[in-house]
Structures are given as C-alpha cells and as structure tokens.
Amino acid sequence: MSQPPLIAVLDYGIGNLRSAEKALAHAGAEAVLTADRAVIDRAAAVVLPGVGAFGRCREALDDTGLDEVALEAVASGRPFLGICIGMQLLYDASEEAPGVAGLGVLGGTVRRLPDGVKHPQMQWNQLDVLTECPLFDGLGDRPWMYFVHSFAPEASSQVVATCDYGGPVTAAAQHELVMATQFHPEKSGAPGIRLLANFVRLAASVAA
C-alpha cells in the first residue's frame, strides 16, 4: 500500500485547529498540526484552517511567521486548502477588519452576509457546485455542508460553489491548486470527509 501523503495543517494557535488535523487523518492523510517550517516545506499539501475573527487570525498568523510560510507554500504549486477564516485570509481584505490586509492570493474582498438573514449563518446548507473542482468529485452538484460565519468572499470568477443565504453566497473557490471552503468540511459529516479525501488524493497525485 502506498504511503499516505503528508499534509501540514498550519498551527498558528487560533481556534480548534486539531479538528481539521483529525478529519484529514480520517480522510487518509498523514496529517500533522505544525508550525515547523521544515515539516511544512516537505509536506505534499498545506491546509490553513481558521475560526473567529479575520483581524485576530491575521495577527496570529503574522506573529507565528506562518503568513510567509503560507505564501511560500502557495508559490510552490503544492495543493493548498483554506477553511472558513483560512479561506477569508487568502483574499485581499475583509469588511470585518478594515485596514487589515489579507494574504492576497485570491483577489477580492470578504463581505458581510446580506441583511435580512441571521448573522452568523450557523447551519447546514446545500451547495450549488458551479464548475468542476477536484474537491467535489463524487459529491454531486448539491451536497450539504455545515457553515458558521457572518462574512464571505465576494463573487468572482474563482468561485466554484455557492449556497443560498439571502441570495448567493460564496461557499468555495479555486485558483489553480489553491482551493478554499467557507464551510467546515471537518464538521460536515460524510460529505465533508469525502471532500477532504478528494484533497488528500489530489495531494498524493501531485506528489507522486
């Protein structure tokens, strides 16, 4: 049996990062929660999770030096997955933290969810998968995923899935091998594990 790919989950001390590590291990990866640059450099793929507030997460990423490590991982061409606030950090900026720059990997701004709906969206919601993306292999066009958020990236050509919450809301995006989900696959039961298994398989194929 082939060796499972090493996937580094960036440990910058914010939120329950270990839940992402455990879910990736369950999905077939050799997952490790780490801030060790040497480990991250040799990983087949890198994951940036996040919960809480955009500004606080960006500050913690900077304090640990993992902002530069994340950008280097993206530049290396390895598969990279941002989850929830980890997704939002890949954009240029967020309305939640005016004046705080994102990593600028995915162009655009993270916007507050529409008026007239409860903030945060804290529920299961059904996706509309708009275009092919390796994350959604075998999941069909309308899988259910679990969301907890009050902000989401604005619409762009990089959006690969939306959900309906007072109108279309960005649920997932992709640019080359950088992928990101606004929902929490690690909290989304069997569909979320299938999505992570797709990411693990992609990491293995790129590393082979």
mmCIF file with all atom_site columns, C-alpha atoms in Angstrom, residues 25-180:
data_model
loop_
_atom_site.group_PDB
_atom_site.id
_atom_site.type_symbol
_atom_site.label_atom_id
_atom_site.label_alt_id
_atom_site.label_comp_id
_atom_site.label_asym_id
_atom_site.label_entity_id
_atom_site.label_seq_id
_atom_site.pdbx_PDB_ins_code
_atom_site.Cartn_x
_atom_site.Cartn_y
_atom_site.Cartn_z
_atom_site.occupancy
_atom_site.B_iso_or_equiv
_atom_site.pdbx_formal_charge
_atom_site.auth_seq_id
_atom_site.auth_comp_id
_atom_site.auth_asym_id
_atom_site.auth_atom_id
_atom_site.pdbx_PDB_model_num
ATOM 1   C CA . ALA A 1 25  ? -6.190  11.844 9.084   1.00 0.00 ? 25  ALA A CA 1
ATOM 2   C CA . HIS A 1 26  ? -9.609  10.187 8.935   1.00 0.00 ? 26  HIS A CA 1
ATOM 3   C CA . ALA A 1 27  ? -9.693  11.046 5.214   1.00 0.00 ? 27  ALA A CA 1
ATOM 4   C CA . GLY A 1 28  ? -6.449  9.157  4.609   1.00 0.00 ? 28  GLY A CA 1
ATOM 5   C CA . ALA A 1 29  ? -3.649  11.693 5.084   1.00 0.00 ? 29  ALA A CA 1
ATOM 6   C CA . GLU A 1 30  ? -0.615  11.665 7.303   1.00 0.00 ? 30  GLU A CA 1
ATOM 7   C CA . ALA A 1 31  ? -1.819  14.912 8.828   1.00 0.00 ? 31  ALA A CA 1
ATOM 8   C CA . VAL A 1 32  ? 0.272   16.953 11.237  1.00 0.00 ? 32  VAL A CA 1
ATOM 9   C CA . LEU A 1 33  ? -0.609  20.179 13.038  1.00 0.00 ? 33  LEU A CA 1
ATOM 10  C CA . THR A 1 34  ? 2.633   22.134 12.920  1.00 0.00 ? 34  THR A CA 1
ATOM 11  C CA . ALA A 1 35  ? 4.402   25.479 12.831  1.00 0.00 ? 35  ALA A CA 1
ATOM 12  C CA . ASP A 1 36  ? 7.714   23.829 11.900  1.00 0.00 ? 36  ASP A CA 1
ATOM 13  C CA . ARG A 1 37  ? 8.880   25.257 8.579   1.00 0.00 ? 37  ARG A CA 1
ATOM 14  C CA . ALA A 1 38  ? 10.935  22.139 7.778   1.00 0.00 ? 38  ALA A CA 1
ATOM 15  C CA . VAL A 1 39  ? 7.867   19.908 8.155   1.00 0.00 ? 39  VAL A CA 1
ATOM 16  C CA . ILE A 1 40  ? 5.704   22.293 6.131   1.00 0.00 ? 40  ILE A CA 1
ATOM 17  C CA . ASP A 1 41  ? 8.323   22.518 3.378   1.00 0.00 ? 41  ASP A CA 1
ATOM 18  C CA . ARG A 1 42  ? 8.351   18.772 2.858   1.00 0.00 ? 42  ARG A CA 1
ATOM 19  C CA . ALA A 1 43  ? 4.564   18.318 3.058   1.00 0.00 ? 43  ALA A CA 1
ATOM 20  C CA . ALA A 1 44  ? 2.710   17.259 -0.087  1.00 0.00 ? 44  ALA A CA 1
ATOM 21  C CA . ALA A 1 45  ? -0.030  19.800 0.674   1.00 0.00 ? 45  ALA A CA 1
ATOM 22  C CA . VAL A 1 46  ? -0.829  22.535 3.174   1.00 0.00 ? 46  VAL A CA 1
ATOM 23  C CA . VAL A 1 47  ? -4.072  23.426 4.970   1.00 0.00 ? 47  VAL A CA 1
ATOM 24  C CA . LEU A 1 48  ? -4.905  26.785 6.585   1.00 0.00 ? 48  LEU A CA 1
ATOM 25  C CA . PRO A 1 49  ? -7.956  26.439 8.859   1.00 0.00 ? 49  PRO A CA 1
ATOM 26  C CA . GLY A 1 50  ? -9.402  29.208 10.981  1.00 0.00 ? 50  GLY A CA 1
ATOM 27  C CA . VAL A 1 51  ? -12.284 30.233 13.218  1.00 0.00 ? 51  VAL A CA 1
ATOM 28  C CA . GLY A 1 52  ? -13.118 33.524 14.882  1.00 0.00 ? 52  GLY A CA 1
ATOM 29  C CA . ALA A 1 53  ? -12.344 36.988 13.556  1.00 0.00 ? 53  ALA A CA 1
ATOM 30  C CA . PHE A 1 54  ? -10.377 37.913 10.425  1.00 0.00 ? 54  PHE A CA 1
ATOM 31  C CA . GLY A 1 55  ? -8.189  40.512 12.140  1.00 0.00 ? 55  GLY A CA 1
ATOM 32  C CA . ARG A 1 56  ? -7.253  38.340 15.098  1.00 0.00 ? 56  ARG A CA 1
ATOM 33  C CA . CYS A 1 57  ? -6.455  35.375 12.851  1.00 0.00 ? 57  CYS A CA 1
ATOM 34  C CA . ARG A 1 58  ? -4.272  37.524 10.596  1.00 0.00 ? 58  ARG A CA 1
ATOM 35  C CA . GLU A 1 59  ? -2.433  38.876 13.648  1.00 0.00 ? 59  GLU A CA 1
ATOM 36  C CA . ALA A 1 60  ? -1.789  35.352 14.947  1.00 0.00 ? 60  ALA A CA 1
ATOM 37  C CA . LEU A 1 61  ? -0.614  34.210 11.512  1.00 0.00 ? 61  LEU A CA 1
ATOM 38  C CA . ASP A 1 62  ? 1.840   37.113 11.401  1.00 0.00 ? 62  ASP A CA 1
ATOM 39  C CA . ASP A 1 63  ? 3.022   36.569 14.985  1.00 0.00 ? 63  ASP A CA 1
ATOM 40  C CA . THR A 1 64  ? 3.982   32.975 14.216  1.00 0.00 ? 64  THR A CA 1
ATOM 41  C CA . GLY A 1 65  ? 5.600   33.846 10.880  1.00 0.00 ? 65  GLY A CA 1
ATOM 42  C CA . LEU A 1 66  ? 3.232   31.452 9.166   1.00 0.00 ? 66  LEU A CA 1
ATOM 43  C CA . ASP A 1 67  ? 1.947   34.201 6.865   1.00 0.00 ? 67  ASP A CA 1
ATOM 44  C CA . GLU A 1 68  ? 5.193   33.967 4.881   1.00 0.00 ? 68  GLU A CA 1
ATOM 45  C CA . VAL A 1 69  ? 5.216   30.175 5.108   1.00 0.00 ? 69  VAL A CA 1
ATOM 46  C CA . ALA A 1 70  ? 1.664   30.026 3.736   1.00 0.00 ? 70  ALA A CA 1
ATOM 47  C CA . LEU A 1 71  ? 2.584   32.269 0.805   1.00 0.00 ? 71  LEU A CA 1
ATOM 48  C CA . GLU A 1 72  ? 5.668   30.162 0.087   1.00 0.00 ? 72  GLU A CA 1
ATOM 49  C CA . ALA A 1 73  ? 3.528   27.018 0.106   1.00 0.00 ? 73  ALA A CA 1
ATOM 50  C CA . VAL A 1 74  ? 1.125   28.586 -2.385  1.00 0.00 ? 74  VAL A CA 1
ATOM 51  C CA . ALA A 1 75  ? 4.010   29.738 -4.601  1.00 0.00 ? 75  ALA A CA 1
ATOM 52  C CA . SER A 1 76  ? 5.470   26.214 -4.580  1.00 0.00 ? 76  SER A CA 1
ATOM 53  C CA . GLY A 1 77  ? 2.488   24.941 -6.559  1.00 0.00 ? 77  GLY A CA 1
ATOM 54  C CA . ARG A 1 78  ? 1.510   22.329 -3.989  1.00 0.00 ? 78  ARG A CA 1
ATOM 55  C CA . PRO A 1 79  ? -2.205  21.817 -3.226  1.00 0.00 ? 79  PRO A CA 1
ATOM 56  C CA . PHE A 1 80  ? -3.335  24.352 -0.631  1.00 0.00 ? 80  PHE A CA 1
ATOM 57  C CA . LEU A 1 81  ? -6.684  24.397 1.185   1.00 0.00 ? 81  LEU A CA 1
ATOM 58  C CA . GLY A 1 82  ? -8.113  27.298 3.195   1.00 0.00 ? 82  GLY A CA 1
ATOM 59  C CA . ILE A 1 83  ? -11.047 26.572 5.516   1.00 0.00 ? 83  ILE A CA 1
ATOM 60  C CA . CYS A 1 84  ? -13.510 29.177 6.879   1.00 0.00 ? 84  CYS A CA 1
ATOM 61  C CA . ILE A 1 85  ? -11.395 32.102 8.163   1.00 0.00 ? 85  ILE A CA 1
ATOM 62  C CA . GLY A 1 86  ? -8.480  30.354 6.483   1.00 0.00 ? 86  GLY A CA 1
ATOM 63  C CA . MET A 1 87  ? -10.332 30.879 3.220   1.00 0.00 ? 87  MET A CA 1
ATOM 64  C CA . GLN A 1 88  ? -11.029 34.531 4.019   1.00 0.00 ? 88  GLN A CA 1
ATOM 65  C CA . LEU A 1 89  ? -7.358  35.171 4.827   1.00 0.00 ? 89  LEU A CA 1
ATOM 66  C CA . LEU A 1 90  ? -6.473  34.231 1.247   1.00 0.00 ? 90  LEU A CA 1
ATOM 67  C CA . TYR A 1 91  ? -8.303  37.333 -0.034  1.00 0.00 ? 91  TYR A CA 1
ATOM 68  C CA . ASP A 1 92  ? -7.103  40.935 -0.172  1.00 0.00 ? 92  ASP A CA 1
ATOM 69  C CA . ALA A 1 93  ? -9.179  42.316 2.704   1.00 0.00 ? 93  ALA A CA 1
ATOM 70  C CA . SER A 1 94  ? -12.293 41.888 4.825   1.00 0.00 ? 94  SER A CA 1
ATOM 71  C CA . GLU A 1 95  ? -15.038 44.274 5.856   1.00 0.00 ? 95  GLU A CA 1
ATOM 72  C CA . GLU A 1 96  ? -14.766 42.685 9.303   1.00 0.00 ? 96  GLU A CA 1
ATOM 73  C CA . ALA A 1 97  ? -11.321 44.243 9.840   1.00 0.00 ? 97  ALA A CA 1
ATOM 74  C CA . PRO A 1 98  ? -10.896 47.463 7.843   1.00 0.00 ? 98  PRO A CA 1
ATOM 75  C CA . GLY A 1 99  ? -7.257  48.275 7.167   1.00 0.00 ? 99  GLY A CA 1
ATOM 76  C CA . VAL A 1 100 ? -6.033  44.724 7.809   1.00 0.00 ? 100 VAL A CA 1
ATOM 77  C CA . ALA A 1 101 ? -4.547  43.177 4.678   1.00 0.00 ? 101 ALA A CA 1
ATOM 78  C CA . GLY A 1 102 ? -5.226  39.586 3.740   1.00 0.00 ? 102 GLY A CA 1
ATOM 79  C CA . LEU A 1 103 ? -2.676  37.368 2.027   1.00 0.00 ? 103 LEU A CA 1
ATOM 80  C CA . GLY A 1 104 ? -3.815  38.477 -1.439  1.00 0.00 ? 104 GLY A CA 1
ATOM 81  C CA . VAL A 1 105 ? -3.710  35.026 -3.014  1.00 0.00 ? 105 VAL A CA 1
ATOM 82  C CA . LEU A 1 106 ? -7.316  35.253 -4.204  1.00 0.00 ? 106 LEU A CA 1
ATOM 83  C CA . GLY A 1 107 ? -8.278  38.731 -5.391  1.00 0.00 ? 107 GLY A CA 1
ATOM 84  C CA . GLY A 1 108 ? -11.237 40.491 -3.821  1.00 0.00 ? 108 GLY A CA 1
ATOM 85  C CA . THR A 1 109 ? -12.787 41.442 -0.504  1.00 0.00 ? 109 THR A CA 1
ATOM 86  C CA . VAL A 1 110 ? -14.641 39.429 2.104   1.00 0.00 ? 110 VAL A CA 1
ATOM 87  C CA . ARG A 1 111 ? -18.094 40.982 2.632   1.00 0.00 ? 111 ARG A CA 1
ATOM 88  C CA . ARG A 1 112 ? -20.697 40.845 5.396   1.00 0.00 ? 112 ARG A CA 1
ATOM 89  C CA . LEU A 1 113 ? -23.558 38.445 4.700   1.00 0.00 ? 113 LEU A CA 1
ATOM 90  C CA . PRO A 1 114 ? -26.706 40.064 3.284   1.00 0.00 ? 114 PRO A CA 1
ATOM 91  C CA . ASP A 1 115 ? -29.114 41.977 5.503   1.00 0.00 ? 115 ASP A CA 1
ATOM 92  C CA . GLY A 1 116 ? -32.338 40.207 6.365   1.00 0.00 ? 116 GLY A CA 1
ATOM 93  C CA . VAL A 1 117 ? -30.750 36.904 7.378   1.00 0.00 ? 117 VAL A CA 1
ATOM 94  C CA . LYS A 1 118 ? -29.486 35.782 10.763  1.00 0.00 ? 118 LYS A CA 1
ATOM 95  C CA . HIS A 1 119 ? -25.836 36.506 11.498  1.00 0.00 ? 119 HIS A CA 1
ATOM 96  C CA . PRO A 1 120 ? -23.955 34.242 11.723  1.00 0.00 ? 120 PRO A CA 1
ATOM 97  C CA . GLN A 1 121 ? -25.168 31.599 9.332   1.00 0.00 ? 121 GLN A CA 1
ATOM 98  C CA . MET A 1 122 ? -24.850 28.615 11.668  1.00 0.00 ? 122 MET A CA 1
ATOM 99  C CA . GLN A 1 123 ? -26.469 25.679 9.919   1.00 0.00 ? 123 GLN A CA 1
ATOM 100 C CA . TRP A 1 124 ? -26.276 23.011 7.278   1.00 0.00 ? 124 TRP A CA 1
ATOM 101 C CA . ASN A 1 125 ? -26.828 24.453 3.815   1.00 0.00 ? 125 ASN A CA 1
ATOM 102 C CA . GLN A 1 126 ? -26.949 22.958 0.344   1.00 0.00 ? 126 GLN A CA 1
ATOM 103 C CA . LEU A 1 127 ? -24.288 23.934 -2.155  1.00 0.00 ? 127 LEU A CA 1
ATOM 104 C CA . ASP A 1 128 ? -24.698 24.756 -5.808  1.00 0.00 ? 128 ASP A CA 1
ATOM 105 C CA . VAL A 1 129 ? -21.498 23.464 -7.427  1.00 0.00 ? 129 VAL A CA 1
ATOM 106 C CA . LEU A 1 130 ? -20.965 25.774 -10.398 1.00 0.00 ? 130 LEU A CA 1
ATOM 107 C CA . THR A 1 131 ? -17.973 24.250 -12.130 1.00 0.00 ? 131 THR A CA 1
ATOM 108 C CA . GLU A 1 132 ? -15.623 21.281 -11.921 1.00 0.00 ? 132 GLU A CA 1
ATOM 109 C CA . CYS A 1 133 ? -13.336 21.277 -8.887  1.00 0.00 ? 133 CYS A CA 1
ATOM 110 C CA . PRO A 1 134 ? -11.368 18.297 -7.538  1.00 0.00 ? 134 PRO A CA 1
ATOM 111 C CA . LEU A 1 135 ? -12.811 18.860 -4.064  1.00 0.00 ? 135 LEU A CA 1
ATOM 112 C CA . PHE A 1 136 ? -16.306 17.934 -5.207  1.00 0.00 ? 136 PHE A CA 1
ATOM 113 C CA . ASP A 1 137 ? -15.511 14.735 -7.109  1.00 0.00 ? 137 ASP A CA 1
ATOM 114 C CA . GLY A 1 138 ? -18.263 12.213 -6.397  1.00 0.00 ? 138 GLY A CA 1
ATOM 115 C CA . LEU A 1 139 ? -20.329 14.644 -4.312  1.00 0.00 ? 139 LEU A CA 1
ATOM 116 C CA . GLY A 1 140 ? -22.818 15.667 -6.982  1.00 0.00 ? 140 GLY A CA 1
ATOM 117 C CA . ASP A 1 141 ? -23.997 19.186 -7.758  1.00 0.00 ? 141 ASP A CA 1
ATOM 118 C CA . ARG A 1 142 ? -25.794 19.905 -4.460  1.00 0.00 ? 142 ARG A CA 1
ATOM 119 C CA . PRO A 1 143 ? -24.040 18.422 -1.420  1.00 0.00 ? 143 PRO A CA 1
ATOM 120 C CA . TRP A 1 144 ? -24.904 19.589 2.096   1.00 0.00 ? 144 TRP A CA 1
ATOM 121 C CA . MET A 1 145 ? -22.159 21.208 4.207   1.00 0.00 ? 145 MET A CA 1
ATOM 122 C CA . TYR A 1 146 ? -22.022 22.909 7.607   1.00 0.00 ? 146 TYR A CA 1
ATOM 123 C CA . PHE A 1 147 ? -21.465 26.667 7.878   1.00 0.00 ? 147 PHE A CA 1
ATOM 124 C CA . VAL A 1 148 ? -20.603 29.004 10.775  1.00 0.00 ? 148 VAL A CA 1
ATOM 125 C CA . HIS A 1 149 ? -19.836 32.523 9.516   1.00 0.00 ? 149 HIS A CA 1
ATOM 126 C CA . SER A 1 150 ? -21.015 36.127 9.195   1.00 0.00 ? 150 SER A CA 1
ATOM 127 C CA . PHE A 1 151 ? -18.771 37.116 6.271   1.00 0.00 ? 151 PHE A CA 1
ATOM 128 C CA . ALA A 1 152 ? -17.931 35.524 2.923   1.00 0.00 ? 152 ALA A CA 1
ATOM 129 C CA . PRO A 1 153 ? -15.807 36.396 -0.120  1.00 0.00 ? 153 PRO A CA 1
ATOM 130 C CA . GLU A 1 154 ? -17.460 38.475 -2.817  1.00 0.00 ? 154 GLU A CA 1
ATOM 131 C CA . ALA A 1 155 ? -18.436 36.884 -6.113  1.00 0.00 ? 155 ALA A CA 1
ATOM 132 C CA . SER A 1 156 ? -15.631 36.339 -8.627  1.00 0.00 ? 156 SER A CA 1
ATOM 133 C CA . SER A 1 157 ? -14.585 34.094 -11.490 1.00 0.00 ? 157 SER A CA 1
ATOM 134 C CA . GLN A 1 158 ? -12.761 31.903 -8.944  1.00 0.00 ? 158 GLN A CA 1
ATOM 135 C CA . VAL A 1 159 ? -15.960 30.880 -7.141  1.00 0.00 ? 159 VAL A CA 1
ATOM 136 C CA . VAL A 1 160 ? -16.717 27.203 -7.758  1.00 0.00 ? 160 VAL A CA 1
ATOM 137 C CA . ALA A 1 161 ? -19.696 26.761 -5.394  1.00 0.00 ? 161 ALA A CA 1
ATOM 138 C CA . THR A 1 162 ? -22.287 28.936 -3.690  1.00 0.00 ? 162 THR A CA 1
ATOM 139 C CA . CYS A 1 163 ? -25.077 28.464 -1.183  1.00 0.00 ? 163 CYS A CA 1
ATOM 140 C CA . ASP A 1 164 ? -28.350 30.385 -0.846  1.00 0.00 ? 164 ASP A CA 1
ATOM 141 C CA . TYR A 1 165 ? -28.470 32.566 2.270   1.00 0.00 ? 165 TYR A CA 1
ATOM 142 C CA . GLY A 1 166 ? -30.359 35.741 1.489   1.00 0.00 ? 166 GLY A CA 1
ATOM 143 C CA . GLY A 1 167 ? -29.005 35.352 -2.062  1.00 0.00 ? 167 GLY A CA 1
ATOM 144 C CA . PRO A 1 168 ? -25.988 33.525 -3.481  1.00 0.00 ? 168 PRO A CA 1
ATOM 145 C CA . VAL A 1 169 ? -23.100 33.343 -1.002  1.00 0.00 ? 169 VAL A CA 1
ATOM 146 C CA . THR A 1 170 ? -19.605 32.180 -1.913  1.00 0.00 ? 170 THR A CA 1
ATOM 147 C CA . ALA A 1 171 ? -19.073 28.696 -0.487  1.00 0.00 ? 171 ALA A CA 1
ATOM 148 C CA . ALA A 1 172 ? -15.905 27.541 -2.266  1.00 0.00 ? 172 ALA A CA 1
ATOM 149 C CA . ALA A 1 173 ? -13.264 28.963 -4.580  1.00 0.00 ? 173 ALA A CA 1
ATOM 150 C CA . GLN A 1 174 ? -10.315 27.690 -6.586  1.00 0.00 ? 174 GLN A CA 1
ATOM 151 C CA . HIS A 1 175 ? -7.330  29.206 -8.363  1.00 0.00 ? 175 HIS A CA 1
ATOM 152 C CA . GLU A 1 176 ? -5.027  26.561 -9.837  1.00 0.00 ? 176 GLU A CA 1
ATOM 153 C CA . LEU A 1 177 ? -4.175  24.272 -6.879  1.00 0.00 ? 177 LEU A CA 1
ATOM 154 C CA . VAL A 1 178 ? -5.296  26.787 -4.256  1.00 0.00 ? 178 VAL A CA 1
ATOM 155 C CA . MET A 1 179 ? -8.744  25.771 -3.020  1.00 0.00 ? 179 MET A CA 1
ATOM 156 C CA . ALA A 1 180 ? -10.853 27.184 -0.224  1.00 0.00 ? 180 ALA A CA 1
#
